[in-house]
Amino acid sequence: MRINLVVASAAVLFSVPSAYAGGYIAPVVDVEPAPVIVAPAASDWQGGYAGITLGYAFGGDDRVGAYTADDRFIANLGDAEISGANGGLHVGYRWQRNRWVIGPELSYTFSNISDDFGYDVPGLGSGTFKSEVDDLWALKLKTGYLARPDTLVYGIAGYQEGNFTLSAGGSDVEYDADGYVVGLGVERLINDRLSVTGEWEYSDFGTTDVEILGANTSASSSFHNVKVGLNFRF
């Protein structure tokens, strides 16, 4: 009887370590990996394009004064504060490096930018003086940065040649003038081919000597222009 009790006790002692030989096993919990945030890549803006614009010019300033042939001042006729609607056509090409975009653009603008005023000057008579911007050619460099893959913000700087007409006393005088244009713009993609634009430009053509009313005047055209447009990528 005593021998049987000893054998049973030994069996229990040897069975306990084998039951816990593996130690504590923690429960398995599935953990989903954290999402990887990837910054949107810059879209492809490189290539040729063409487009149209509609704009309105304002804030023009053309002070008209009369001088003799030897530059003696006769009188100030008045100020032509030119303004008006205009339309344009343009074609250009862009290169892209990461988010930076740069390229030249050639544009032609036809306009109804003008102003007129009455004058009454002894020796020159009286009447209506009109200053008009007929059309403009410009070669511009546009440099921009992709604020978003579908939105380009850019600066504008370039050379312009304008064709102008002065009218007074029943006579018209056409003249050409060279100047510069600077501005800012934004362009937004509609799809892979089309985009819309909005721009502000400032044009300055310096001073040009013109003979009218039997006297000389220094025409000095400058104005602001706000435009909206549509571009088509080749």
XYZ file of C-alpha atoms in Angstrom:
234
model
C 0.000 0.000 0.000
C 2.775 2.428 0.922
C 4.656 1.481 -2.237
C 1.630 2.288 -4.417
C 1.280 5.762 -2.812
C 4.933 6.583 -3.483
C 4.612 5.530 -7.134
C 1.466 7.686 -7.605
C 3.113 10.730 -6.021
C 6.126 10.420 -8.298
C 3.891 10.182 -11.358
C 2.149 13.442 -10.408
C 5.449 15.284 -9.812
C 6.879 14.231 -13.156
C 3.694 15.117 -15.065
C 3.533 18.797 -13.873
C 6.789 20.053 -15.561
C 5.812 18.363 -18.812
C 2.456 20.211 -18.815
C 4.172 23.630 -18.485
C 7.282 22.866 -20.525
C 6.273 25.350 -23.246
C 5.747 28.327 -20.895
C 3.088 31.091 -21.364
C 1.785 31.521 -24.913
C 0.452 35.049 -25.703
C -2.635 35.376 -27.897
C -1.984 36.304 -31.547
C -3.524 39.640 -32.698
C -3.574 40.661 -36.382
C -2.274 44.240 -36.840
C -2.899 46.009 -40.149
C 0.140 47.916 -41.533
C -0.020 51.721 -41.400
C -0.896 53.319 -44.756
C 2.054 54.755 -46.692
C 1.493 58.419 -47.624
C 2.936 59.241 -51.034
C 3.157 62.858 -52.211
C 1.419 63.405 -55.564
C 3.838 63.372 -58.452
C 4.174 66.399 -60.715
C 2.136 65.937 -63.877
C 3.635 66.257 -67.335
C 3.430 69.850 -68.640
C 6.235 69.648 -71.195
C 5.472 70.214 -74.870
C 3.906 72.620 -77.334
C 0.613 74.448 -76.934
C -1.557 77.119 -78.564
C -4.404 79.189 -77.207
C -6.703 82.189 -77.196
C -7.323 84.980 -74.673
C -9.938 87.633 -73.940
C -8.902 90.629 -71.893
C -9.628 94.135 -70.705
C -7.002 96.867 -70.488
C -7.227 99.658 -67.915
C -5.158 102.200 -66.039
C -3.628 103.552 -69.243
C -1.720 106.801 -69.278
C -0.659 108.766 -72.360
C 0.059 112.436 -71.662
C -0.063 114.400 -74.893
C 1.896 117.610 -75.232
C 2.700 119.778 -78.289
C 6.240 120.996 -79.053
C 7.866 122.968 -81.830
C 10.440 121.400 -84.143
C 13.206 122.713 -81.867
C 11.517 121.139 -78.799
C 9.976 124.290 -77.366
C 6.857 123.473 -75.368
C 3.604 124.838 -76.841
C 0.837 123.360 -74.701
C -0.397 120.274 -72.935
C -3.307 118.916 -75.002
C -4.526 116.457 -72.350
C -4.228 112.929 -70.984
C -5.382 109.828 -72.825
C -6.359 107.248 -70.195
C -6.585 104.350 -72.620
C -8.672 101.277 -71.814
C -10.787 98.676 -73.602
C -11.385 95.070 -74.599
C -8.848 92.973 -76.468
C -8.378 89.454 -77.797
C -5.299 87.403 -78.521
C -3.739 84.323 -80.073
C -0.564 82.654 -78.853
C 1.682 79.650 -79.359
C 4.473 78.384 -77.112
C 6.602 75.519 -75.846
C 7.473 74.433 -72.294
C 10.214 72.397 -70.662
C 9.737 70.805 -67.258
C 12.122 69.743 -64.511
C 10.325 68.267 -61.504
C 7.874 71.015 -60.478
C 9.563 73.834 -62.441
C 8.223 74.741 -65.884
C 9.776 77.278 -68.302
C 9.364 78.222 -71.938
C 8.895 80.945 -74.585
C 5.577 82.177 -75.959
C 4.790 84.251 -79.069
C 1.519 86.215 -78.930
C -0.554 88.554 -81.077
C -3.164 90.891 -79.564
C -5.851 92.789 -81.471
C -7.578 95.453 -79.477
C -10.086 98.194 -78.949
C -7.855 99.917 -76.383
C -8.297 103.671 -76.784
C -9.313 106.999 -75.287
C -10.227 110.440 -76.615
C -10.569 113.951 -75.192
C -11.338 117.434 -76.429
C -8.654 120.106 -76.817
C -8.620 123.839 -77.519
C -5.136 125.289 -77.957
C -4.358 128.718 -79.467
C -2.445 128.260 -82.694
C -3.415 124.565 -82.957
C -7.186 124.964 -82.986
C -9.770 122.799 -81.233
C -11.163 119.345 -81.750
C -10.986 115.780 -80.440
C -7.733 113.938 -79.836
C -7.775 110.133 -79.855
C -5.068 107.651 -78.877
C -5.582 104.030 -79.926
C -3.688 100.743 -79.577
C -4.218 98.845 -82.839
C -2.359 95.589 -82.192
C 0.588 94.098 -80.316
C 3.219 91.438 -80.976
C 5.075 90.003 -77.991
C 7.764 87.434 -77.268
C 7.550 86.367 -73.632
C 9.334 84.008 -71.274
C 7.049 82.271 -68.784
C 8.591 80.637 -65.706
C 6.374 78.730 -63.293
C 6.073 76.304 -60.411
C 3.499 73.537 -59.966
C 1.600 74.460 -56.816
C -0.396 71.270 -57.479
C -0.018 68.639 -60.190
C -2.854 70.321 -62.101
C -2.075 73.989 -61.252
C 0.819 76.089 -62.566
C 1.672 79.511 -61.104
C 4.051 81.557 -63.264
C 5.711 84.891 -63.951
C 5.852 86.695 -67.295
C 8.577 88.904 -68.789
C 9.145 89.846 -72.401
C 9.502 92.241 -75.326
C 6.588 93.870 -77.157
C 6.088 95.819 -80.358
C 2.923 97.849 -80.689
C 1.114 99.582 -83.536
C -0.651 102.790 -82.457
C -2.785 105.512 -84.044
C -3.159 109.144 -82.999
C -6.067 111.147 -84.438
C -6.580 114.912 -84.222
C -7.773 117.746 -86.437
C -9.107 115.342 -89.058
C -5.784 113.558 -89.566
C -4.544 110.134 -88.440
C -0.929 109.274 -87.695
C 0.205 105.693 -87.194
C 3.413 104.858 -85.355
C 5.218 101.820 -83.948
C 6.809 101.572 -80.527
C 8.894 98.983 -78.691
C 8.378 98.189 -75.034
C 8.323 95.554 -72.325
C 5.670 93.437 -70.670
C 5.706 91.842 -67.200
C 3.030 89.961 -65.329
C 1.736 87.018 -63.303
C -0.514 84.122 -64.230
C -2.076 80.834 -63.158
C -3.078 77.875 -65.321
C -5.346 74.981 -64.358
C -5.683 71.697 -66.237
C -9.153 70.621 -67.342
C -7.904 67.376 -68.876
C -4.757 66.083 -70.607
C -5.242 68.486 -73.543
C -7.122 71.540 -72.292
C -6.409 74.104 -69.586
C -7.734 77.506 -68.521
C -5.575 80.531 -67.718
C -5.872 83.819 -65.870
C -3.236 86.557 -66.245
C -2.384 90.124 -65.274
C 0.116 92.003 -67.453
C 1.633 95.484 -67.411
C 2.827 96.965 -70.718
C 5.069 100.026 -71.099
C 6.219 101.444 -74.451
C 8.307 104.373 -73.261
C 8.050 107.607 -75.290
C 7.898 108.065 -79.063
C 8.039 111.388 -80.933
C 5.102 111.825 -83.329
C 4.223 114.788 -85.557
C 0.539 115.779 -85.585
C -1.404 119.081 -85.795
C 1.694 120.655 -87.293
C 3.607 120.077 -84.048
C 5.515 117.323 -82.307
C 4.233 115.267 -79.415
C 5.823 112.572 -77.263
C 3.443 109.621 -77.067
C 3.972 107.475 -73.959
C 1.606 104.505 -73.854
C 1.348 102.207 -70.836
C -1.525 100.137 -69.438
C -2.552 97.111 -67.367
C -4.358 94.134 -68.886
C -6.284 91.285 -67.221
C -6.990 88.218 -69.353
C -8.635 84.811 -69.267
C -7.716 82.155 -71.797
C -7.869 78.613 -73.045
C -4.818 76.487 -73.971
C -4.688 73.376 -76.124
C -1.683 71.039 -75.843
C -0.326 69.425 -78.978
